[in-house]
Structures are given as structure tokens and as C-alpha cells.
Short mmCIF file of C-alpha atoms in Angstrom, two decimals:
data_model
loop_
_atom_site.label_atom_id
_atom_site.label_comp_id
_atom_site.label_asym_id
_atom_site.label_seq_id
_atom_site.Cartn_x
_atom_site.Cartn_y
_atom_site.Cartn_z
CA UNK V 112 0.00 0.00 0.00
CA UNK V 113 1.26 3.48 -0.81
CA UNK V 114 -0.25 4.92 2.36
CA UNK V 115 1.25 4.23 5.78
CA UNK V 116 -0.85 1.95 7.88
CA UNK V 117 -2.77 3.53 10.72
CA UNK V 118 -3.27 2.27 14.22
CA UNK V 119 -6.78 2.36 15.57
CA UNK V 120 -8.24 3.31 18.87
CA UNK V 121 -9.09 0.56 21.29
CA UNK V 122 -12.74 1.47 20.93
CA UNK V 123 -12.68 0.33 17.30
CA UNK V 124 -13.90 3.59 15.79
CA UNK V 125 -11.41 3.37 12.97
CA UNK V 126 -9.82 6.68 13.93
CA UNK V 127 -6.03 7.05 13.90
CA UNK V 128 -4.48 7.73 17.28
CA UNK V 129 -1.42 9.78 16.26
CA UNK V 130 -1.02 13.03 14.29
CA UNK V 131 1.30 11.31 11.78
CA UNK V 132 -1.54 8.99 10.77
CA UNK V 133 -3.99 11.68 9.65
CA UNK V 134 -4.80 11.81 5.94
CA UNK V 135 -3.62 14.84 3.90
CA UNK V 136 -6.31 17.47 4.31
CA UNK V 137 -5.96 19.48 1.08
CA UNK V 138 -6.07 16.49 -1.28
CA UNK V 139 -8.90 14.86 0.63
CA UNK V 140 -11.03 18.01 0.78
CA UNK V 141 -10.47 18.80 -2.91
CA UNK V 142 -11.39 15.29 -4.06
CA UNK V 143 -14.44 14.86 -1.84
CA UNK V 144 -15.77 18.34 -2.62
CA UNK V 145 -15.50 17.74 -6.38
CA UNK V 146 -17.13 14.32 -6.05
CA UNK V 147 -19.88 15.87 -3.93
CA UNK V 148 -20.74 18.27 -6.75
CA UNK V 149 -20.78 15.42 -9.29
CA UNK V 150 -22.70 12.84 -7.29
CA UNK V 151 -25.24 15.00 -5.47
CA UNK V 152 -25.66 17.06 -8.63
CA UNK V 153 -27.24 14.06 -10.35
CA UNK V 154 -30.43 14.88 -8.46
CA UNK V 155 -30.62 18.37 -9.96
CA UNK V 156 -29.51 17.82 -13.58
CA UNK V 157 -32.99 16.78 -14.72
CA UNK V 158 -34.48 20.09 -13.54
CA UNK V 159 -32.74 21.74 -16.49
CA UNK V 160 -33.70 18.90 -18.85
CA UNK V 161 -37.43 18.51 -18.27
CA UNK V 162 -38.55 19.92 -21.64
CA UNK V 163 -36.12 18.02 -23.92
CA UNK V 164 -36.59 14.83 -21.89
CA UNK V 165 -40.36 15.12 -22.10
CA UNK V 166 -40.21 15.58 -25.88
CA UNK V 167 -37.89 12.61 -26.37
CA UNK V 168 -39.76 10.31 -23.98
CA UNK V 169 -43.22 11.17 -25.30
CA UNK V 170 -44.57 12.80 -22.15
CA UNK V 171 -45.07 16.23 -20.56
CA UNK V 172 -42.58 18.27 -18.50
CA UNK V 173 -44.90 17.91 -15.52
CA UNK V 174 -44.79 14.12 -15.73
CA UNK V 175 -41.03 14.25 -16.32
CA UNK V 176 -40.58 15.77 -12.85
CA UNK V 177 -41.06 12.24 -11.53
CA UNK V 178 -37.48 11.60 -12.64
CA UNK V 179 -36.41 14.11 -9.97
CA UNK V 180 -38.79 12.90 -7.28
CA UNK V 181 -37.90 9.23 -7.81
CA UNK V 182 -34.19 9.98 -7.58
CA UNK V 183 -34.66 12.07 -4.42
CA UNK V 184 -36.49 9.44 -2.40
CA UNK V 185 -34.20 6.65 -3.65
CA UNK V 186 -31.22 8.80 -2.68
CA UNK V 187 -32.64 9.27 0.82
CA UNK V 188 -33.22 5.53 1.18
CA UNK V 189 -29.73 4.81 -0.12
CA UNK V 190 -28.21 6.78 2.75
CA UNK V 191 -29.68 4.26 5.18
CA UNK V 192 -27.74 1.51 3.43
CA UNK V 193 -24.52 3.39 2.76
CA UNK V 194 -23.89 4.56 6.32
CA UNK V 195 -23.79 1.10 7.94
CA UNK V 196 -21.87 -0.26 4.95
CA UNK V 197 -19.31 2.48 5.49
CA UNK V 198 -19.07 1.58 9.19
CA UNK V 199 -18.57 -2.08 8.33
CA UNK V 200 -16.38 -2.06 5.21
CA UNK V 201 -14.74 1.36 5.31
CA UNK V 202 -15.49 4.60 3.50
CA UNK V 203 -13.00 4.16 0.65
CA UNK V 204 -14.38 0.76 -0.34
CA UNK V 205 -17.98 2.03 -0.35
CA UNK V 206 -17.10 5.21 -2.28
CA UNK V 207 -15.15 3.42 -5.03
CA UNK V 208 -17.68 0.60 -5.39
CA UNK V 209 -20.47 3.16 -5.48
CA UNK V 210 -18.71 5.12 -8.23
CA UNK V 211 -18.57 2.01 -10.40
CA UNK V 212 -22.23 1.15 -9.77
CA UNK V 213 -23.36 4.76 -10.30
CA UNK V 214 -21.46 4.87 -13.61
CA UNK V 215 -23.47 1.94 -14.95
CA UNK V 216 -26.77 3.35 -13.68
CA UNK V 217 -26.07 6.82 -15.10
CA UNK V 218 -25.22 5.40 -18.52
CA UNK V 219 -28.48 3.45 -18.44
CA UNK V 220 -30.54 6.58 -17.66
CA UNK V 221 -29.05 8.22 -20.74
CA UNK V 222 -30.40 5.36 -22.85
CA UNK V 223 -33.93 5.25 -21.34
CA UNK V 224 -36.52 4.68 -24.12
CA UNK V 225 -39.56 6.07 -22.26
CA UNK V 226 -40.65 7.72 -19.00
CA UNK V 227 -41.31 4.46 -17.16
CA UNK V 228 -37.78 3.26 -17.82
CA UNK V 229 -36.34 6.69 -17.03
CA UNK V 230 -38.05 6.78 -13.63
CA UNK V 231 -37.03 3.19 -12.81
CA UNK V 232 -33.42 3.82 -13.81
CA UNK V 233 -33.33 7.09 -11.87
CA UNK V 234 -34.31 5.08 -8.78
CA UNK V 235 -31.32 2.82 -9.36
CA UNK V 236 -29.11 5.84 -10.01
CA UNK V 237 -30.30 7.47 -6.78
CA UNK V 238 -29.55 4.36 -4.74
CA UNK V 239 -26.03 4.02 -6.17
CA UNK V 240 -25.18 7.73 -6.00
CA UNK V 241 -26.24 7.74 -2.34
CA UNK V 242 -23.19 5.66 -1.44
CA UNK V 243 -20.97 8.73 -1.69
CA UNK V 244 -22.13 11.40 0.76
CA UNK V 245 -22.46 9.42 4.04
CA UNK V 246 -19.21 7.60 3.29
CA UNK V 247 -17.41 10.87 2.54
CA UNK V 248 -18.63 12.57 5.71
CA UNK V 249 -17.75 9.49 7.77
CA UNK V 250 -14.28 9.40 6.15
CA UNK V 251 -13.64 12.99 7.23
CA UNK V 252 -14.35 12.32 10.89
CA UNK V 253 -12.28 9.10 10.87
CA UNK V 254 -9.24 10.18 8.87
CA UNK V 255 -8.72 13.95 9.06
CA UNK V 256 -7.11 15.71 12.02
CA UNK V 257 -9.73 17.15 14.40
CA UNK V 258 -8.75 20.76 13.61
CA UNK V 259 -9.33 20.10 9.88
CA UNK V 260 -12.70 18.38 10.12
CA UNK V 261 -14.86 21.47 10.43
CA UNK V 262 -13.30 23.03 7.34
CA UNK V 263 -13.61 19.75 5.43
CA UNK V 264 -17.27 19.27 6.35
CA UNK V 265 -18.01 22.89 5.40
CA UNK V 266 -16.30 22.54 1.99
CA UNK V 267 -17.93 19.20 1.17
CA UNK V 268 -21.45 20.21 2.20
CA UNK V 269 -21.07 23.56 0.42
CA UNK V 270 -20.09 21.63 -2.72
CA UNK V 271 -23.23 19.55 -2.36
CA UNK V 272 -25.37 22.68 -2.15
CA UNK V 273 -23.47 24.30 -5.03
CA UNK V 274 -24.25 21.22 -7.11
CA UNK V 275 -27.87 22.40 -7.33
CA UNK V 276 -26.67 25.39 -9.35
CA UNK V 277 -23.51 24.12 -11.05
CA UNK V 278 -25.00 20.92 -12.42
CA UNK V 279 -28.13 22.67 -13.71
CA UNK V 280 -26.02 25.23 -15.56
CA UNK V 281 -23.82 22.48 -16.98
CA UNK V 282 -26.79 20.31 -17.96
CA UNK V 283 -28.50 23.22 -19.71
CA UNK V 284 -25.33 23.95 -21.71
CA UNK V 285 -24.81 20.32 -22.76
CA UNK V 286 -28.48 19.83 -23.65
CA UNK V 287 -28.26 22.82 -25.99
CA UNK V 288 -25.44 21.07 -27.86
CA UNK V 289 -25.10 17.27 -27.92
CA UNK V 290 -28.52 16.82 -26.29
CA UNK V 291 -29.95 15.79 -22.93
CA UNK V 292 -28.74 12.18 -23.08
CA UNK V 293 -25.15 13.42 -23.30
CA UNK V 294 -25.55 14.96 -19.83
CA UNK V 295 -25.76 11.47 -18.33
CA UNK V 296 -23.03 10.05 -20.55
CA UNK V 297 -20.61 12.83 -19.58
CA UNK V 298 -21.51 12.37 -15.90
CA UNK V 299 -20.83 8.64 -16.20
CA UNK V 300 -17.44 9.33 -17.80
CA UNK V 301 -16.50 11.69 -14.97
CA UNK V 302 -17.49 9.06 -12.40
CA UNK V 303 -15.28 6.48 -14.11
CA UNK V 304 -12.33 8.88 -14.20
CA UNK V 305 -12.82 9.54 -10.45
CA UNK V 306 -12.29 5.93 -9.36
CA UNK V 307 -8.49 5.95 -9.62
CA UNK V 308 -7.99 9.29 -7.77
CA UNK V 309 -10.37 8.05 -5.06
CA UNK V 310 -8.29 4.90 -4.55
CA UNK V 311 -5.04 6.87 -4.52
CA UNK V 312 -6.07 9.73 -2.22
CA UNK V 313 -8.40 7.97 0.23
CA UNK V 314 -7.08 5.58 2.84
CA UNK V 315 -8.64 2.27 3.83
CA UNK V 316 -10.27 2.15 7.24
CA UNK V 317 -8.56 -0.49 9.36
CA UNK V 318 -10.32 -2.14 12.27
CA UNK V 319 -9.57 -4.65 14.95
CA UNK V 320 -11.52 -7.86 14.57
CA UNK V 321 -14.84 -8.03 12.76
CA UNK V 322 -16.26 -4.84 14.23
CA UNK V 323 -19.43 -6.67 15.23
CA UNK V 324 -20.61 -7.46 11.74
CA UNK V 325 -22.91 -5.69 9.33
CA UNK V 326 -25.98 -6.59 11.38
CA UNK V 327 -24.61 -4.61 14.31
CA UNK V 328 -23.93 -1.64 12.01
CA UNK V 329 -27.57 -1.59 10.87
CA UNK V 330 -28.76 -2.19 14.44
CA UNK V 331 -27.21 1.14 15.43
CA UNK V 332 -29.92 3.03 13.53
CA UNK V 333 -32.93 2.22 15.73
CA UNK V 334 -30.79 2.94 18.79
CA UNK V 335 -29.94 6.36 17.39
CA UNK V 336 -33.60 7.02 16.60
CA UNK V 337 -34.39 6.27 20.23
CA UNK V 338 -32.50 9.41 21.29
CA UNK V 339 -34.89 12.40 21.23
CA UNK V 340 -32.22 15.08 20.80
CA UNK V 341 -30.75 13.32 17.77
CA UNK V 342 -34.21 12.89 16.28
CA UNK V 343 -34.77 16.62 16.79
CA UNK V 344 -31.58 17.35 14.84
CA UNK V 345 -32.71 15.09 12.02
CA UNK V 346 -36.09 16.86 11.92
CA UNK V 347 -34.31 20.23 11.89
CA UNK V 348 -32.46 18.99 8.80
CA UNK V 349 -35.76 18.11 7.11
CA UNK V 350 -36.94 21.65 7.85
CA UNK V 351 -33.71 23.17 6.52
CA UNK V 352 -33.66 21.27 3.22
CA UNK V 353 -37.38 21.55 2.53
CA UNK V 354 -36.99 25.30 3.02
CA UNK V 355 -33.94 25.43 0.72
CA UNK V 356 -35.70 23.69 -2.17
CA UNK V 357 -39.08 25.34 -1.48
CA UNK V 358 -37.61 28.84 -1.74
CA UNK V 359 -36.04 28.20 -5.14
CA UNK V 360 -39.14 26.41 -6.39
CA UNK V 361 -41.13 29.48 -5.33
CA UNK V 362 -38.76 31.73 -7.24
CA UNK V 363 -39.34 29.66 -10.38
CA UNK V 364 -43.13 29.24 -10.26
CA UNK V 365 -44.49 32.05 -8.07
CA UNK V 366 -41.79 34.69 -8.01
CA UNK V 367 -42.09 38.41 -8.79
CA UNK V 368 -42.49 39.64 -12.40
CA UNK V 369 -39.42 39.08 -14.53
CA UNK V 370 -38.49 35.89 -12.69
CA UNK V 371 -41.57 33.65 -12.46
CA UNK V 372 -41.79 31.42 -15.50
CA UNK V 373 -38.52 32.76 -16.91
CA UNK V 374 -36.01 29.91 -16.78
CA UNK V 375 -33.03 32.11 -17.66
CA UNK V 376 -33.83 34.70 -14.99
CA UNK V 377 -34.51 31.97 -12.44
CA UNK V 378 -31.20 30.29 -13.23
CA UNK V 379 -29.38 33.63 -12.96
CA UNK V 380 -30.93 34.22 -9.54
CA UNK V 381 -29.79 30.76 -8.45
CA UNK V 382 -26.29 31.47 -9.74
CA UNK V 383 -26.19 34.72 -7.75
CA UNK V 384 -26.02 32.59 -4.59
CA UNK V 385 -22.77 30.90 -5.64
CA UNK V 386 -20.58 33.55 -3.91
CA UNK V 387 -22.13 32.48 -0.60
CA UNK V 388 -21.18 28.86 -1.28
CA UNK V 389 -17.59 29.98 -1.85
CA UNK V 390 -17.45 32.42 1.06
CA UNK V 391 -18.68 30.00 3.72
CA UNK V 392 -15.81 27.49 3.24
CA UNK V 393 -13.31 30.37 3.12
CA UNK V 394 -14.69 31.65 6.42
CA UNK V 395 -14.73 28.16 7.94
CA UNK V 396 -11.70 28.79 10.24
CA UNK V 397 -13.51 31.80 11.70
CA UNK V 398 -16.81 29.94 12.04
CA UNK V 399 -15.01 27.08 13.78
CA UNK V 400 -14.39 29.35 16.75
CA UNK V 401 -18.04 28.84 17.63
CA UNK V 402 -19.19 25.48 18.97
CA UNK V 403 -21.09 23.45 16.38
CA UNK V 404 -24.49 23.52 18.18
CA UNK V 405 -24.27 27.31 18.54
CA UNK V 406 -23.34 27.69 14.87
CA UNK V 407 -26.31 25.54 13.88
CA UNK V 408 -28.79 27.61 15.91
CA UNK V 409 -27.41 30.95 14.70
CA UNK V 410 -27.43 29.76 11.08
CA UNK V 411 -31.07 28.66 11.37
CA UNK V 412 -31.97 32.08 12.82
CA UNK V 413 -30.19 33.89 9.95
CA UNK V 414 -31.91 31.66 7.39
CA UNK V 415 -35.34 32.37 8.86
CA UNK V 416 -34.72 36.12 9.00
CA UNK V 417 -33.40 36.22 5.42
CA UNK V 418 -36.43 34.38 4.05
CA UNK V 419 -38.82 36.53 6.09
CA UNK V 420 -37.14 39.66 4.71
CA UNK V 421 -37.36 38.26 1.17
CA UNK V 422 -41.12 37.90 1.56
CA UNK V 423 -41.47 41.70 1.81
CA UNK V 424 -39.21 42.61 -1.12
CA UNK V 425 -41.79 42.13 -3.88
CA UNK V 426 -40.34 42.99 -7.27
CA UNK V 427 -37.03 44.36 -6.00
CA UNK V 428 -34.87 41.76 -7.74
CA UNK V 429 -31.50 42.98 -6.46
CA UNK V 430 -32.70 43.14 -2.85
CA UNK V 431 -34.25 39.68 -3.23
CA UNK V 432 -30.94 38.36 -4.57
CA UNK V 433 -29.16 39.73 -1.48
CA UNK V 434 -31.71 38.10 0.82
CA UNK V 435 -31.30 34.79 -0.99
CA UNK V 436 -27.51 35.14 -0.82
CA UNK V 437 -27.74 35.43 2.98
CA UNK V 438 -30.22 32.54 3.08
CA UNK V 439 -27.95 30.22 1.11
CA UNK V 440 -24.95 31.26 3.22
CA UNK V 441 -26.92 30.38 6.35
CA UNK V 442 -27.95 27.00 4.94
CA UNK V 443 -24.35 26.25 3.93
CA UNK V 444 -23.16 27.11 7.45
CA UNK V 445 -25.94 25.20 9.20
CA UNK V 446 -25.45 21.87 7.42
CA UNK V 447 -21.85 21.12 8.55
CA UNK V 448 -22.64 22.39 12.05
CA UNK V 449 -25.48 19.88 12.31
CA UNK V 450 -23.20 17.09 10.98
CA UNK V 451 -20.52 17.94 13.56
CA UNK V 452 -23.11 17.95 16.35
CA UNK V 453 -24.50 14.59 15.25
CA UNK V 454 -21.00 13.07 15.00
CA UNK V 455 -20.17 14.25 18.50
CA UNK V 456 -23.38 12.67 19.78
CA UNK V 457 -22.73 9.25 18.18
CA UNK V 458 -18.95 8.60 18.21
CA UNK V 459 -19.32 4.80 17.93
CA UNK V 460 -21.85 4.78 15.06
CA UNK V 461 -20.84 7.74 12.95
CA UNK V 462 -21.62 6.13 9.61
CA UNK V 463 -25.14 5.20 10.71
CA UNK V 464 -25.65 8.63 12.30
CA UNK V 465 -24.53 10.48 9.18
CA UNK V 466 -26.65 8.14 7.03
CA UNK V 467 -29.75 9.15 8.97
CA UNK V 468 -28.71 12.78 8.57
CA UNK V 469 -28.40 12.36 4.79
CA UNK V 470 -31.72 10.54 4.63
CA UNK V 471 -33.46 13.37 6.46
CA UNK V 472 -31.67 15.89 4.24
CA UNK V 473 -33.02 14.42 1.01
CA UNK V 474 -36.45 13.70 2.43
CA UNK V 475 -36.57 17.44 3.08
CA UNK V 476 -35.27 18.20 -0.42
CA UNK V 477 -37.94 15.94 -1.93
CA UNK V 478 -40.71 17.58 0.13
CA UNK V 479 -39.70 21.14 -0.77
CA UNK V 480 -41.41 21.28 -4.20
CA UNK V 481 -44.58 19.76 -2.76
CA UNK V 482 -44.58 22.40 0.00
CA UNK V 483 -44.39 25.19 -2.55
CA UNK V 484 -47.00 23.55 -4.78
CA UNK V 485 -49.44 23.28 -1.91
CA UNK V 486 -48.96 26.96 -1.02
CA UNK V 487 -49.05 28.45 -4.53
CA UNK V 488 -52.35 30.16 -3.78
CA UNK V 489 -50.63 32.27 -1.12
CA UNK V 490 -48.36 33.87 -3.68
CA UNK V 491 -44.61 34.37 -3.50
CA UNK V 492 -44.68 36.38 -0.27
CA UNK V 493 -47.02 33.98 1.48
CA UNK V 494 -44.90 30.97 0.54
CA UNK V 495 -41.75 32.62 1.90
CA UNK V 496 -43.48 33.47 5.18
CA UNK V 497 -44.51 29.84 5.67
CA UNK V 498 -40.94 28.78 4.84
CA UNK V 499 -39.62 31.27 7.41
CA UNK V 500 -41.95 29.74 10.00
CA UNK V 501 -40.64 26.28 9.04
CA UNK V 502 -37.09 27.50 9.65
CA UNK V 503 -38.16 28.97 12.99
CA UNK V 504 -39.35 25.46 13.90
CA UNK V 505 -35.89 24.26 12.88
CA UNK V 506 -34.39 26.66 15.42
CA UNK V 507 -36.54 25.13 18.17
CA UNK V 508 -35.53 21.62 17.13
CA UNK V 509 -31.81 22.50 17.20
CA UNK V 510 -31.95 24.22 20.61
CA UNK V 511 -31.74 21.02 22.74
CA UNK V 512 -28.32 20.20 21.25
CA UNK V 513 -27.15 23.74 22.06
CA UNK V 514 -28.42 23.27 25.61
CA UNK V 515 -26.42 20.02 25.89
CA UNK V 516 -23.26 21.83 24.77
CA UNK V 517 -23.77 24.59 27.33
CA UNK V 518 -24.27 22.12 30.18
CA UNK V 519 -21.28 19.86 29.32
#
């Protein structure tokens, strides 16, 4: 092996016990952030392809949205499998195997002959793509030095949020040239090319003995769900992600004049949030000075205030863009803070704990469009006020973890 072997703690967490054993931070963060954009972005690519897909598959754009919904729920379910598998077999093995499986599934989606096949294959793609995120987050807390983990989690989760914008822009550009099927073929090629770097940069997770077997890894999940404060954090994540997707769905279908129904303007408004997704990782060392539970609560508060302010801005596009910039920055700061808090609460079942986090994250993302659709009659402002109330509920759900930190 090209990497030095690492000694493990007596508790069997798979975490190195000496500074010399930590994995190189810069290479690891760069690789996992790029893979996060590619893999999580597969959920969002179809949002820019609904019209050409519908034409080719003989259906309507409305029916074609099932390709997004099917992927989202399959992705959430896949987290429940990937986390325990990561605990049992190691993050590198799950990531590389998942890349190979996702390559095959993504190629198949690009060859789908009709909507039924497209939806079925997107389910398979969602399940295989879901192997990445929980394994990557678990790898960070097992293999990076403690002082680097917060920055790594912030970069990786920011990449996952940025994927919603980056992959839509890329998909729209490719669809205008080679066509929508080429989006999936190019994605599959990038996944294949990522396997070798993943094997070279990532280290295997070594463990003493059998680690209790895969059954024990899965058994950790119901135990975690029996802890009310952890469940509250998972529910806060559902609130956060449903709000994130609901806001941008509202911009697209119920926004102020000049944006609603205008795909180019909507995409430009989404792209305007990219500076926030760059700034938050850059500011990670400063944010790390605050304890993770406190960061989570403050980020939820900022998100709620930004959305509430946006609901009063009407047709002021620039002011709305600033409010959404602050909202996205808050979401990008909240997500890694919640992950850190969850990891600290479940040190002996981190893969399972992060898997449940990812599952709740994409359940929220899948519910976001339905939330906006149900509230369309309230108009853009009304939708944003309900979303702000949802985020306020997220604050209340995150508060018990902050209380635990204060009393430790």
C-alpha cells in the first residue's frame, strides 16, 4: 500500500491515534468536494432537462418531474444503506464501489426509451449515488485531524449545495449542444475517471476484529432514533432542506415579475447565490471558533430572518438576490454544524448517524417542491413566510443540542 498503515483506537472507531496517521487534508477536501458536486448534482440535472426529456420520452414536462422525485427518495433511502456499509467495510471501499455502480446506472438513464424506464433507472441511479455522501462525511471524521474536520465538512457540504446550481447550468449547456442524453453520458465518464484518484487519495479504514458485523452496524440506527435530541436534529435537517428547495421552487413558479416562468432569470438568480457557497468554506476557520451547536442555531436564525425579509421585497430583484444570498450562506453554514453535532453525539456509530442525517436531508429536499405547490395560492410572499416559519421550527428543534453543549 502506498499509504502508511494507521493504528486504531481501542474502541474500534477506525480513527487514527497519532497526528502522523492523519490523511492529507488538502487532497482529501479537494477530491471529496468535487465528487460531492458530481454525485449530489445528479439529483438536480434533470431540472434543467425537463422539456427536452419530455419531448424525447413522449410525455409532458410535468410528468417528467417524476425523474427528480424518484431519484430524491431513492437517494434518501440509499443513505440508510450506505452509512452502515461504510461503518462495516470502510469509506473508501464504499465510495469506489459506489462510483462504479453509479457509472453503470447513469449510462443506463441516458439510454432510457420512455418515461417508465427513465423513472425506474433514476431510482437505481439514486440508490447508487447515495453511497458517496455518508461515506465521505464518515471518512472525514475518521481520517482527518480534528482541527481540519470542520473546514472539510463545510467545503464538502457547500459543494453539495453548489451542485444544485452548477449541475443545472452544466446540464443546460450540454443539452443545448449534444442533447440531454449526453448529460448522463458525460456524468458517467467523470465518475469512471474519479475511481483511480479516489483509490489513490483515500485511505482504507482499518479495524480490529470483525467490528461486530454488518448486522450490528444496521442495528445502530434504531438505537440512534431512540434518542430524542438526535431525532430533533434530524427533523431540523428536514426543515432546513425543505426550506432550501421550497424557496427556489417558489422563485421559479411564483416569483415576482421578470423571474416567475422565466427559466433564464430563475437560473441567474440561483447562480447569484454561488458567492455564498464559496465564502462559507473560506470563512470556515472563523466559524469554527463557535461550537457546532451554537453555529447551527445561529445559522437557522439567519436563514429564517433572510427568508422573512425576502417575503417583503416584492419585485425588487437585487434586494431579493441579497436576501437569498444570505439565506444560502446560512444553509451552507448550518449543514456542517449539524453534521458535527451529530457526529459528537454518536462517536461509535458515525456512519449510521450520518446516514440518517443524509436521509433526512433528502427527504426534506424531496418535500420542498410539494410544500411550494401546496402553497401556490398564497403567492410568493405567502410561501416565503410559511418557509420562514418552518425554519423557525428548525431553530426550536436544534436548541436542545445547544443546551447540551452549554451544560457539558
